[in-house]
Amino acid sequence: LLQALGSLSSLRPAMPGEFTRRAFENGKLDLLQVEGLADLMESETKAQRIQALDQIKGDTGQFYEKWRDELLSSLAHLEAVIDFGEDEADVEEDIVMGSVIPKLERVKSAISNALSDTKRGEIVRCGVSVAIVGAPNAGKSTLLNALVRRDAAIISEIPGTTRDVIQVNMNIGGYSVILSDTAGIREETDDPIERLGISRSASESKSADFRVLVVDVTEDIDNAQTLVQSVLGDGPSLLVLSKSDKADSQRHVEEAHTRIKQFLSSIGSMSSTVVVVSCKHDEGVNDLLQHLKSAITQLLAPAPVGEKGGKQQQDSDLGHDTAEATIPSRGGGAVITRARHRTHLQHTLTALQNALAEARDNNDHVIACEELRQAVHELNKILGRVDVEQLLDILFRDFCIGK
């Protein structure tokens, strides 16, 4: 069939992403929806598919469209004050500004709160980074292999075997998770390569979305307190007592568990989950996976209905209610799903803050209008209405032929 169609002079094979590009250029899809389609084709987990579908349906774009419409309306009213404020009786500056300023404040509040979303959309799209950290020979690589059910990392009784970060992807609770096995952390070593590995471990722990701290239950728990406090200070974490099969007795394991819980309580740690694991006998691994699933779900879950980000707040952000505007959210998806969205939205917020300062504090409506034009311009970039040719070339290049 393809050969027959290809023989016709009026027909040719579609280029990568050509149908989607035509839909975009003809106004059938905005850039957010095109990106959602690309994300859907690349999705590997349920959460990624839900978020991509939200974007394709236009649920994400409606927030940007509403903010853009509010800014354009404010811009038009400000320009009316500049052009006709002294001549027309129905364009009174005090009345117009009394309407424009609160509107701009609401949009600013909505955008500010959207930017404070802990990067949930980007994390769902790219994967949750989980760093496995601990002292040398604590059982980190063994734990990684037990979690992914294969020999992903080399295991040895020799401390310091892992020198670099080893990453493995897996699906936990419908979320894409990037597990990172790191070099053992200790204060002193004569090996320059191991020192580099330790430095990378510390960086991985700080940058990860979540940490699994592994402590050898056969070692003196009190000696691990400094490392525990350091790692827990990096962010959301849980603690694993490993090698329970090598402990002298079950009582020893229970005492170690009690001591580490008491230490966590003494430092006021919010990460109070402690899981006892024996990778050799596959004990506690499923329990650890369940704790990870709960922690990741809590980390990425949107706010409940009626609370910050719920249905009631959605109406506020879309202008159905003039109450305080906070983070918009629609269950599985998020307003910001790519780094470029965040960058342009930050620029929008900066321009909007400048516009408010000029209009309200300095009474300079001309500069305020220019700042509002810049804010609208940044939102247009998100929606794909300006300066997107290079971005489109990259985006459609990765599409399947004809999609």
mmCIF file of C-alpha atoms in Angstrom:
data_model
loop_
_atom_site.group_PDB
_atom_site.id
_atom_site.type_symbol
_atom_site.label_atom_id
_atom_site.label_comp_id
_atom_site.label_asym_id
_atom_site.label_seq_id
_atom_site.Cartn_x
_atom_site.Cartn_y
_atom_site.Cartn_z
ATOM 1 C CA LEU A 1 0.000 0.000 0.000
ATOM 2 C CA LEU A 2 2.796 2.415 0.931
ATOM 3 C CA GLN A 3 4.640 1.619 -2.295
ATOM 4 C CA ALA A 4 1.484 2.252 -4.320
ATOM 5 C CA LEU A 5 0.795 5.548 -2.573
ATOM 6 C CA GLY A 6 4.437 6.572 -2.908
ATOM 7 C CA SER A 7 4.287 6.105 -6.664
ATOM 8 C CA LEU A 8 1.743 8.907 -6.972
ATOM 9 C CA SER A 9 3.366 12.248 -7.770
ATOM 10 C CA SER A 10 0.988 14.158 -5.530
ATOM 11 C CA LEU A 11 1.851 12.142 -2.433
ATOM 12 C CA ARG A 12 4.977 11.794 -0.282
ATOM 13 C CA PRO A 13 5.823 10.230 3.117
ATOM 14 C CA ALA A 14 5.074 12.513 6.049
ATOM 15 C CA MET A 15 8.064 14.000 7.871
ATOM 16 C CA PRO A 16 8.615 13.315 11.586
ATOM 17 C CA GLY A 17 5.896 15.085 13.564
ATOM 18 C CA GLU A 18 4.430 16.715 10.446
ATOM 19 C CA PHE A 19 0.771 16.118 11.267
ATOM 20 C CA THR A 20 1.204 17.494 14.791
ATOM 21 C CA ARG A 21 3.158 20.461 13.475
ATOM 22 C CA ARG A 22 0.393 21.272 11.011
ATOM 23 C CA ALA A 23 -2.160 21.074 13.819
ATOM 24 C CA PHE A 24 -0.031 23.491 15.846
ATOM 25 C CA GLU A 25 0.509 25.912 12.971
ATOM 26 C CA ASN A 26 -3.225 25.917 12.202
ATOM 27 C CA GLY A 27 -4.172 26.662 15.790
ATOM 28 C CA LYS A 28 -5.630 23.247 16.601
ATOM 29 C CA LEU A 29 -3.033 22.611 19.316
ATOM 30 C CA ASP A 30 -0.920 24.967 21.420
ATOM 31 C CA LEU A 31 2.709 24.236 22.270
ATOM 32 C CA LEU A 32 1.799 22.849 25.692
ATOM 33 C CA GLN A 33 -0.466 20.276 24.040
ATOM 34 C CA VAL A 34 2.253 19.370 21.532
ATOM 35 C CA GLU A 35 4.709 18.851 24.387
ATOM 36 C CA GLY A 36 2.082 16.762 26.160
ATOM 37 C CA LEU A 37 1.808 14.509 23.096
ATOM 38 C CA ALA A 38 5.594 14.111 23.032
ATOM 39 C CA ASP A 39 5.561 13.266 26.751
ATOM 40 C CA LEU A 40 2.778 10.732 26.228
ATOM 41 C CA MET A 41 4.801 8.887 23.585
ATOM 42 C CA GLU A 42 7.813 8.839 25.930
ATOM 43 C CA SER A 43 5.842 7.922 29.060
ATOM 44 C CA GLU A 44 6.654 4.724 30.917
ATOM 45 C CA THR A 45 4.463 4.965 34.016
ATOM 46 C CA LYS A 46 0.839 5.662 34.879
ATOM 47 C CA ALA A 47 1.627 9.009 36.516
ATOM 48 C CA GLN A 48 3.503 10.190 33.428
ATOM 49 C CA ARG A 49 0.615 9.176 31.160
ATOM 50 C CA ILE A 50 -1.971 10.934 33.324
ATOM 51 C CA GLN A 51 0.074 14.129 33.383
ATOM 52 C CA ALA A 52 0.681 14.029 29.624
ATOM 53 C CA LEU A 53 -3.021 13.449 28.901
ATOM 54 C CA ASP A 54 -3.964 16.403 31.121
ATOM 55 C CA GLN A 55 -1.636 18.544 29.044
ATOM 56 C CA ILE A 56 -2.972 17.241 25.723
ATOM 57 C CA LYS A 57 -6.571 17.903 26.788
ATOM 58 C CA GLY A 58 -5.683 21.533 27.456
ATOM 59 C CA ASP A 59 -6.143 21.353 31.226
ATOM 60 C CA THR A 60 -2.665 22.818 31.743
ATOM 61 C CA GLY A 61 -2.962 25.509 29.089
ATOM 62 C CA GLN A 62 -6.174 26.944 30.505
ATOM 63 C CA PHE A 63 -4.286 28.402 33.472
ATOM 64 C CA TYR A 64 -1.735 30.156 31.254
ATOM 65 C CA GLU A 65 -4.533 31.367 28.969
ATOM 66 C CA LYS A 66 -6.466 32.806 31.886
ATOM 67 C CA TRP A 67 -3.417 34.581 33.285
ATOM 68 C CA ARG A 68 -2.638 35.943 29.814
ATOM 69 C CA ASP A 69 -6.201 37.208 29.356
ATOM 70 C CA GLU A 70 -6.109 38.943 32.755
ATOM 71 C CA LEU A 71 -2.818 40.650 31.908
ATOM 72 C CA LEU A 72 -4.074 41.750 28.471
ATOM 73 C CA SER A 73 -7.231 43.157 30.033
ATOM 74 C CA SER A 74 -5.181 45.095 32.590
ATOM 75 C CA LEU A 75 -2.850 46.315 29.850
ATOM 76 C CA ALA A 76 -5.786 47.610 27.793
ATOM 77 C CA HIS A 77 -7.216 49.488 30.781
ATOM 78 C CA LEU A 78 -3.856 51.044 31.625
ATOM 79 C CA GLU A 79 -3.371 52.175 28.040
ATOM 80 C CA ALA A 80 -6.853 53.696 28.105
ATOM 81 C CA VAL A 81 -5.836 55.747 31.139
ATOM 82 C CA ILE A 82 -2.707 56.927 29.313
ATOM 83 C CA ASP A 83 -4.532 57.836 26.087
ATOM 84 C CA PHE A 84 -7.889 59.099 27.328
ATOM 85 C CA GLY A 85 -7.620 59.650 31.080
ATOM 86 C CA GLU A 86 -7.593 63.430 30.808
ATOM 87 C CA ASP A 87 -10.230 63.734 28.088
ATOM 88 C CA GLU A 88 -12.877 61.066 28.659
ATOM 89 C CA ALA A 89 -15.187 61.162 31.663
ATOM 90 C CA ASP A 90 -15.724 57.397 31.618
ATOM 91 C CA VAL A 91 -11.974 56.710 31.932
ATOM 92 C CA GLU A 92 -11.268 57.875 35.467
ATOM 93 C CA GLU A 93 -7.814 56.893 36.679
ATOM 94 C CA ASP A 94 -8.803 56.083 40.281
ATOM 95 C CA ILE A 95 -11.633 53.793 39.222
ATOM 96 C CA VAL A 96 -9.561 51.994 36.579
ATOM 97 C CA MET A 97 -6.583 51.511 38.888
ATOM 98 C CA GLY A 98 -8.885 50.290 41.626
ATOM 99 C CA SER A 99 -9.835 47.454 39.292
ATOM 100 C CA VAL A 100 -6.469 46.790 37.639
ATOM 101 C CA ILE A 101 -4.240 46.583 40.734
ATOM 102 C CA PRO A 102 -6.254 43.864 42.560
ATOM 103 C CA LYS A 103 -6.451 41.872 39.320
ATOM 104 C CA LEU A 104 -2.678 42.014 38.845
ATOM 105 C CA GLU A 105 -2.153 41.086 42.502
ATOM 106 C CA ARG A 106 -4.305 37.972 42.077
ATOM 107 C CA VAL A 107 -2.402 36.872 38.983
ATOM 108 C CA LYS A 108 0.907 37.523 40.753
ATOM 109 C CA SER A 109 -0.219 35.422 43.722
ATOM 110 C CA ALA A 110 -1.336 32.566 41.456
ATOM 111 C CA ILE A 111 1.934 32.535 39.517
ATOM 112 C CA SER A 112 4.025 32.788 42.696
ATOM 113 C CA ASN A 113 2.297 29.782 44.169
ATOM 114 C CA ALA A 114 2.526 27.819 40.928
ATOM 115 C CA LEU A 115 6.289 28.357 41.044
ATOM 116 C CA SER A 116 6.440 27.035 44.619
ATOM 117 C CA ASP A 117 5.113 23.589 43.622
ATOM 118 C CA THR A 118 8.319 21.693 44.607
ATOM 119 C CA LYS A 119 8.789 20.938 40.872
ATOM 120 C CA ARG A 120 6.213 18.152 41.057
ATOM 121 C CA GLY A 121 5.403 18.199 37.345
ATOM 122 C CA GLU A 122 9.043 18.050 36.269
ATOM 123 C CA ILE A 123 9.761 15.247 38.741
ATOM 124 C CA VAL A 124 6.825 13.161 37.480
ATOM 125 C CA ARG A 125 7.943 13.686 33.886
ATOM 126 C CA CYS A 126 11.669 12.990 34.396
ATOM 127 C CA GLY A 127 11.520 10.556 37.315
ATOM 128 C CA VAL A 128 11.964 10.721 41.091
ATOM 129 C CA SER A 129 15.642 10.627 42.023
ATOM 130 C CA VAL A 130 16.288 8.381 45.043
ATOM 131 C CA ALA A 131 19.847 8.249 46.398
ATOM 132 C CA ILE A 132 21.019 5.207 48.383
ATOM 133 C CA VAL A 133 23.688 6.510 50.753
ATOM 134 C CA GLY A 134 25.644 5.213 53.713
ATOM 135 C CA ALA A 135 29.065 4.236 55.033
ATOM 136 C CA PRO A 136 31.400 1.913 53.074
ATOM 137 C CA ASN A 137 30.296 -1.741 53.073
ATOM 138 C CA ALA A 138 26.937 -0.894 54.662
ATOM 139 C CA GLY A 139 25.117 -2.954 52.016
ATOM 140 C CA LYS A 140 24.022 -0.206 49.616
ATOM 141 C CA SER A 141 24.841 -2.072 46.387
ATOM 142 C CA THR A 142 23.281 -5.272 47.728
ATOM 143 C CA LEU A 143 20.146 -3.321 48.577
ATOM 144 C CA LEU A 144 20.022 -1.792 45.087
ATOM 145 C CA ASN A 145 20.253 -5.266 43.507
ATOM 146 C CA ALA A 146 17.524 -6.561 45.836
ATOM 147 C CA LEU A 147 15.192 -3.684 44.930
ATOM 148 C CA VAL A 148 15.603 -4.023 41.157
ATOM 149 C CA ARG A 149 15.806 -7.858 41.288
ATOM 150 C CA ARG A 150 18.996 -8.109 39.247
ATOM 151 C CA ASP A 151 22.764 -7.644 39.546
ATOM 152 C CA ALA A 152 22.935 -3.968 38.647
ATOM 153 C CA ALA A 153 25.907 -3.183 40.910
ATOM 154 C CA ILE A 154 29.078 -5.117 41.782
ATOM 155 C CA ILE A 155 29.024 -6.527 45.308
ATOM 156 C CA SER A 156 32.158 -7.128 47.376
ATOM 157 C CA GLU A 157 33.161 -7.481 51.017
ATOM 158 C CA ILE A 158 35.946 -4.976 50.313
ATOM 159 C CA PRO A 159 34.938 -1.487 51.517
ATOM 160 C CA GLY A 160 34.931 1.179 48.803
ATOM 161 C CA THR A 161 34.027 -1.094 45.871
ATOM 162 C CA THR A 162 31.543 1.437 44.478
ATOM 163 C CA ARG A 163 33.463 4.474 43.240
ATOM 164 C CA ASP A 164 30.910 6.196 41.004
ATOM 165 C CA VAL A 165 27.144 6.745 41.030
ATOM 166 C CA ILE A 166 25.241 3.803 39.505
ATOM 167 C CA GLN A 167 21.697 4.628 38.348
ATOM 168 C CA VAL A 168 18.855 2.210 37.635
ATOM 169 C CA ASN A 169 15.294 3.061 36.573
ATOM 170 C CA MET A 170 12.282 1.312 38.084
ATOM 171 C CA ASN A 171 8.556 1.794 38.517
ATOM 172 C CA ILE A 172 7.359 2.268 42.089
ATOM 173 C CA GLY A 173 3.661 2.876 42.654
ATOM 174 C CA GLY A 174 3.129 4.107 39.090
ATOM 175 C CA TYR A 175 5.954 6.656 39.319
ATOM 176 C CA SER A 176 9.225 6.559 37.399
ATOM 177 C CA VAL A 177 12.046 6.289 39.951
ATOM 178 C CA ILE A 178 15.789 6.673 39.349
ATOM 179 C CA LEU A 179 17.657 4.712 42.038
ATOM 180 C CA SER A 180 21.268 5.825 42.562
ATOM 181 C CA ASP A 181 23.810 3.633 44.326
ATOM 182 C CA THR A 182 26.595 5.840 45.681
ATOM 183 C CA ALA A 183 30.106 5.431 47.036
ATOM 184 C CA GLY A 184 30.396 4.827 50.765
ATOM 185 C CA ILE A 185 30.821 8.007 52.799
ATOM 186 C CA ARG A 186 33.625 8.165 55.350
ATOM 187 C CA GLU A 187 35.694 11.006 56.753
ATOM 188 C CA GLU A 188 39.198 9.828 55.860
ATOM 189 C CA THR A 189 40.707 7.909 52.934
ATOM 190 C CA ASP A 190 44.098 7.921 51.226
ATOM 191 C CA ASP A 191 42.624 6.925 47.873
ATOM 192 C CA PRO A 192 42.094 10.011 45.643
ATOM 193 C CA ILE A 193 39.576 8.156 43.458
ATOM 194 C CA GLU A 194 37.547 7.152 46.508
ATOM 195 C CA ARG A 195 37.618 10.769 47.711
ATOM 196 C CA LEU A 196 36.130 11.827 44.389
ATOM 197 C CA GLY A 197 33.460 9.134 44.751
ATOM 198 C CA ILE A 198 32.618 10.348 48.268
ATOM 199 C CA SER A 199 32.291 13.905 46.977
ATOM 200 C CA ARG A 200 29.881 12.723 44.281
ATOM 201 C CA SER A 201 27.904 10.771 46.889
ATOM 202 C CA ALA A 202 27.446 13.900 48.982
ATOM 203 C CA SER A 203 26.328 15.861 45.911
ATOM 204 C CA GLU A 204 23.905 13.114 44.887
ATOM 205 C CA SER A 205 22.399 13.054 48.382
ATOM 206 C CA LYS A 206 21.841 16.818 48.368
ATOM 207 C CA SER A 207 20.331 16.932 44.868
ATOM 208 C CA ALA A 208 18.115 13.823 45.169
ATOM 209 C CA ASP A 209 14.360 14.109 45.667
ATOM 210 C CA PHE A 210 14.533 11.361 48.311
ATOM 211 C CA ARG A 211 17.258 9.513 50.242
ATOM 212 C CA VAL A 212 17.558 5.949 51.566
ATOM 213 C CA LEU A 213 20.207 5.909 54.299
ATOM 214 C CA VAL A 214 21.672 2.430 54.859
ATOM 215 C CA VAL A 215 23.209 1.592 58.261
ATOM 216 C CA ASP A 216 24.860 -1.757 59.025
ATOM 217 C CA VAL A 217 22.974 -3.169 62.011
ATOM 218 C CA THR A 218 26.043 -5.191 63.074
ATOM 219 C CA GLU A 219 28.093 -2.015 63.595
ATOM 220 C CA ASP A 220 27.889 0.326 66.586
ATOM 221 C CA ILE A 221 24.784 2.399 65.854
ATOM 222 C CA ASP A 222 26.144 5.325 67.873
ATOM 223 C CA ASN A 223 29.030 5.682 65.395
ATOM 224 C CA ALA A 224 26.549 6.326 62.577
ATOM 225 C CA GLN A 225 24.850 9.285 64.249
ATOM 226 C CA THR A 226 26.909 11.978 62.518
ATOM 227 C CA LEU A 227 26.245 10.501 59.073
ATOM 228 C CA VAL A 228 22.563 9.991 59.873
ATOM 229 C CA GLN A 229 22.118 13.592 60.952
ATOM 230 C CA SER A 230 23.998 14.864 57.895
ATOM 231 C CA VAL A 231 21.977 12.852 55.373
ATOM 232 C CA LEU A 232 18.603 13.521 57.003
ATOM 233 C CA GLY A 233 19.424 17.220 56.820
ATOM 234 C CA ASP A 234 19.514 16.979 53.005
ATOM 235 C CA GLY A 235 15.751 16.405 52.743
ATOM 236 C CA PRO A 236 13.045 13.682 52.793
ATOM 237 C CA SER A 237 14.595 10.358 53.775
ATOM 238 C CA LEU A 238 14.071 6.966 55.360
ATOM 239 C CA LEU A 239 16.572 4.780 57.186
ATOM 240 C CA VAL A 240 17.396 1.121 56.518
ATOM 241 C CA LEU A 241 19.084 -1.162 59.062
ATOM 242 C CA SER A 242 20.801 -3.685 56.795
ATOM 243 C CA LYS A 243 22.386 -7.132 57.281
ATOM 244 C CA SER A 244 19.942 -8.219 59.967
ATOM 245 C CA ASP A 245 20.863 -11.835 59.130
ATOM 246 C CA LYS A 246 24.425 -11.173 60.388
ATOM 247 C CA ALA A 247 23.361 -9.776 63.767
ATOM 248 C CA ASP A 248 24.204 -11.770 66.892
ATOM 249 C CA SER A 249 20.543 -12.153 67.760
ATOM 250 C CA GLN A 250 17.107 -10.766 67.105
ATOM 251 C CA ARG A 251 17.410 -8.879 70.365
ATOM 252 C CA HIS A 252 20.478 -7.073 68.994
ATOM 253 C CA VAL A 253 18.443 -5.965 65.960
ATOM 254 C CA GLU A 254 15.602 -4.742 68.165
ATOM 255 C CA GLU A 255 17.992 -2.804 70.399
ATOM 256 C CA ALA A 256 19.648 -1.186 67.377
ATOM 257 C CA HIS A 257 16.214 -0.274 66.026
ATOM 258 C CA THR A 258 15.241 1.283 69.360
ATOM 259 C CA ARG A 259 18.490 3.262 69.668
ATOM 260 C CA ILE A 260 18.269 4.710 66.168
ATOM 261 C CA LYS A 261 14.596 5.670 66.711
ATOM 262 C CA GLN A 262 15.529 7.385 69.965
ATOM 263 C CA PHE A 263 18.306 9.287 68.208
ATOM 264 C CA LEU A 264 15.955 10.404 65.435
ATOM 265 C CA SER A 265 13.503 11.610 68.061
ATOM 266 C CA SER A 266 16.242 13.462 69.958
ATOM 267 C CA ILE A 267 17.249 15.490 66.898
ATOM 268 C CA GLY A 268 13.644 16.215 65.993
ATOM 269 C CA SER A 269 13.864 14.405 62.663
ATOM 270 C CA MET A 270 10.728 14.274 60.528
ATOM 271 C CA SER A 271 12.140 11.148 58.827
ATOM 272 C CA SER A 272 11.218 8.642 61.530
ATOM 273 C CA THR A 273 10.724 5.590 59.271
ATOM 274 C CA VAL A 274 13.230 2.821 59.991
ATOM 275 C CA VAL A 275 13.097 -0.458 58.042
ATOM 276 C CA VAL A 276 15.050 -3.586 59.004
ATOM 277 C CA VAL A 277 16.289 -5.515 55.956
ATOM 278 C CA SER A 278 18.125 -8.748 55.165
ATOM 279 C CA CYS A 279 18.866 -8.806 51.447
ATOM 280 C CA LYS A 280 20.378 -12.287 51.766
ATOM 281 C CA HIS A 281 17.087 -13.757 52.948
ATOM 282 C CA ASP A 282 14.918 -11.195 51.066
ATOM 283 C CA GLU A 283 13.403 -10.015 54.344
ATOM 284 C CA GLY A 284 12.101 -6.475 54.665
ATOM 285 C CA VAL A 285 12.674 -5.639 50.975
ATOM 286 C CA ASN A 286 8.958 -5.597 50.124
ATOM 287 C CA ASP A 287 8.308 -3.592 53.289
ATOM 288 C CA LEU A 288 10.927 -1.078 52.122
ATOM 289 C CA LEU A 289 9.287 -0.860 48.684
ATOM 290 C CA GLN A 290 5.940 -0.116 50.305
ATOM 291 C CA HIS A 291 7.483 2.646 52.414
ATOM 292 C CA LEU A 292 9.142 4.079 49.314
ATOM 293 C CA LYS A 293 5.841 3.964 47.449
ATOM 294 C CA SER A 294 4.067 5.820 50.265
ATOM 295 C CA ALA A 295 6.849 8.414 50.569
ATOM 296 C CA ILE A 296 6.986 9.098 46.825
ATOM 297 C CA THR A 297 3.190 9.296 46.557
ATOM 298 C CA GLN A 298 3.125 11.778 49.431
ATOM 299 C CA LEU A 299 5.990 13.748 47.883
ATOM 300 C CA LEU A 300 4.218 14.130 44.532
ATOM 301 C CA ALA A 301 0.542 13.995 45.460
ATOM 302 C CA PRO A 302 -1.577 17.096 44.702
ATOM 303 C CA ALA A 303 -3.480 18.819 47.501
ATOM 304 C CA PRO A 304 -6.885 17.339 48.456
ATOM 305 C CA VAL A 305 -10.111 18.895 47.206
ATOM 306 C CA GLY A 306 -10.940 22.108 49.041
ATOM 307 C CA GLU A 307 -7.376 22.667 50.215
ATOM 308 C CA LYS A 308 -4.462 24.492 48.610
ATOM 309 C CA GLY A 309 -4.451 23.350 44.997
ATOM 310 C CA GLY A 310 -7.785 21.501 45.173
ATOM 311 C CA LYS A 311 -10.991 22.028 43.162
ATOM 312 C CA GLN A 312 -12.036 25.103 45.119
ATOM 313 C CA GLN A 313 -8.645 26.667 44.468
ATOM 314 C CA GLN A 314 -8.782 25.787 40.775
ATOM 315 C CA ASP A 315 -11.846 27.979 40.414
ATOM 316 C CA SER A 316 -9.976 30.823 42.105
ATOM 317 C CA ASP A 317 -7.019 30.518 39.752
ATOM 318 C CA LEU A 318 -9.309 30.501 36.731
ATOM 319 C CA GLY A 319 -11.030 33.664 37.864
ATOM 320 C CA HIS A 320 -14.297 32.067 39.036
ATOM 321 C CA ASP A 321 -13.622 33.388 42.510
ATOM 322 C CA THR A 322 -11.683 36.502 43.425
ATOM 323 C CA ALA A 323 -10.372 34.941 46.626
ATOM 324 C CA GLU A 324 -6.659 34.353 47.222
ATOM 325 C CA ALA A 325 -5.086 32.507 44.277
ATOM 326 C CA THR A 326 -2.748 29.651 45.092
ATOM 327 C CA ILE A 327 -1.327 26.603 43.357
ATOM 328 C CA PRO A 328 -3.522 25.217 40.569
ATOM 329 C CA SER A 329 -3.688 21.436 40.422
ATOM 330 C CA ARG A 330 -5.814 18.855 38.713
ATOM 331 C CA GLY A 331 -5.129 15.501 40.303
ATOM 332 C CA GLY A 332 -2.529 13.719 38.197
ATOM 333 C CA GLY A 333 -1.108 16.669 36.293
ATOM 334 C CA ALA A 334 0.709 19.884 37.130
ATOM 335 C CA VAL A 335 0.875 23.388 35.700
ATOM 336 C CA ILE A 336 4.670 23.344 35.228
ATOM 337 C CA THR A 337 6.018 20.198 33.572
ATOM 338 C CA ARG A 338 9.231 21.398 31.912
ATOM 339 C CA ALA A 339 12.142 23.603 32.892
ATOM 340 C CA ARG A 340 11.318 26.066 30.106
ATOM 341 C CA HIS A 341 7.827 26.607 31.555
ATOM 342 C CA ARG A 342 9.378 27.505 34.909
ATOM 343 C CA THR A 343 11.929 29.861 33.339
ATOM 344 C CA HIS A 344 9.334 31.791 31.330
ATOM 345 C CA LEU A 345 6.932 31.879 34.276
ATOM 346 C CA GLN A 346 9.665 33.289 36.523
ATOM 347 C CA HIS A 347 10.286 35.995 33.916
ATOM 348 C CA THR A 348 6.534 36.640 33.800
ATOM 349 C CA LEU A 349 6.447 37.080 37.565
ATOM 350 C CA THR A 350 9.415 39.473 37.521
ATOM 351 C CA ALA A 351 7.802 41.640 34.839
ATOM 352 C CA LEU A 352 4.473 41.576 36.682
ATOM 353 C CA GLN A 353 6.105 42.647 39.948
ATOM 354 C CA ASN A 354 7.817 45.497 38.112
ATOM 355 C CA ALA A 355 4.514 46.533 36.531
ATOM 356 C CA LEU A 356 2.805 46.636 39.910
ATOM 357 C CA ALA A 357 5.620 48.696 41.407
ATOM 358 C CA GLU A 358 5.451 51.223 38.566
ATOM 359 C CA ALA A 359 1.653 51.469 38.438
ATOM 360 C CA ARG A 360 0.944 51.463 42.171
ATOM 361 C CA ASP A 361 4.030 52.995 43.777
ATOM 362 C CA ASN A 362 5.545 55.245 41.099
ATOM 363 C CA ASN A 363 2.336 56.076 39.196
ATOM 364 C CA ASP A 364 4.238 55.548 35.936
ATOM 365 C CA HIS A 365 1.647 53.868 33.724
ATOM 366 C CA VAL A 366 3.807 53.963 30.584
ATOM 367 C CA ILE A 367 6.555 51.800 32.079
ATOM 368 C CA ALA A 368 3.938 49.600 33.764
ATOM 369 C CA CYS A 369 2.403 48.906 30.348
ATOM 370 C CA GLU A 370 5.781 47.955 28.927
ATOM 371 C CA GLU A 371 6.369 45.530 31.804
ATOM 372 C CA LEU A 372 2.929 43.992 31.248
ATOM 373 C CA ARG A 373 3.728 43.522 27.555
ATOM 374 C CA GLN A 374 6.883 41.652 28.596
ATOM 375 C CA ALA A 375 4.869 39.485 30.998
ATOM 376 C CA VAL A 376 2.386 38.604 28.229
ATOM 377 C CA HIS A 377 5.292 37.918 25.868
ATOM 378 C CA GLU A 378 6.726 35.351 28.310
ATOM 379 C CA LEU A 379 3.352 33.607 28.624
ATOM 380 C CA ASN A 380 3.090 33.563 24.835
ATOM 381 C CA LYS A 381 6.407 31.732 24.722
ATOM 382 C CA ILE A 382 4.986 29.016 26.966
ATOM 383 C CA LEU A 383 1.920 28.670 24.761
ATOM 384 C CA GLY A 384 4.025 28.675 21.581
ATOM 385 C CA ARG A 385 2.895 31.956 20.063
ATOM 386 C CA VAL A 386 6.331 33.548 19.641
ATOM 387 C CA ASP A 387 9.979 32.584 19.101
ATOM 388 C CA VAL A 388 9.478 28.827 18.992
ATOM 389 C CA GLU A 389 10.816 27.712 15.594
ATOM 390 C CA GLN A 390 14.043 26.236 16.959
ATOM 391 C CA LEU A 391 12.158 24.581 19.800
ATOM 392 C CA LEU A 392 9.668 23.063 17.336
ATOM 393 C CA ASP A 393 12.457 21.684 15.159
ATOM 394 C CA ILE A 394 13.930 19.859 18.161
ATOM 395 C CA LEU A 395 10.547 18.701 19.456
ATOM 396 C CA PHE A 396 9.198 17.301 16.177
ATOM 397 C CA ARG A 397 12.526 15.701 15.316
ATOM 398 C CA ASP A 398 11.874 13.209 18.117
ATOM 399 C CA PHE A 399 8.343 12.361 16.941
ATOM 400 C CA CYS A 400 7.547 9.174 15.054
ATOM 401 C CA ILE A 401 7.187 9.582 11.294
ATOM 402 C CA GLY A 402 3.868 11.226 10.497
ATOM 403 C CA LYS A 403 2.693 11.729 14.101
#
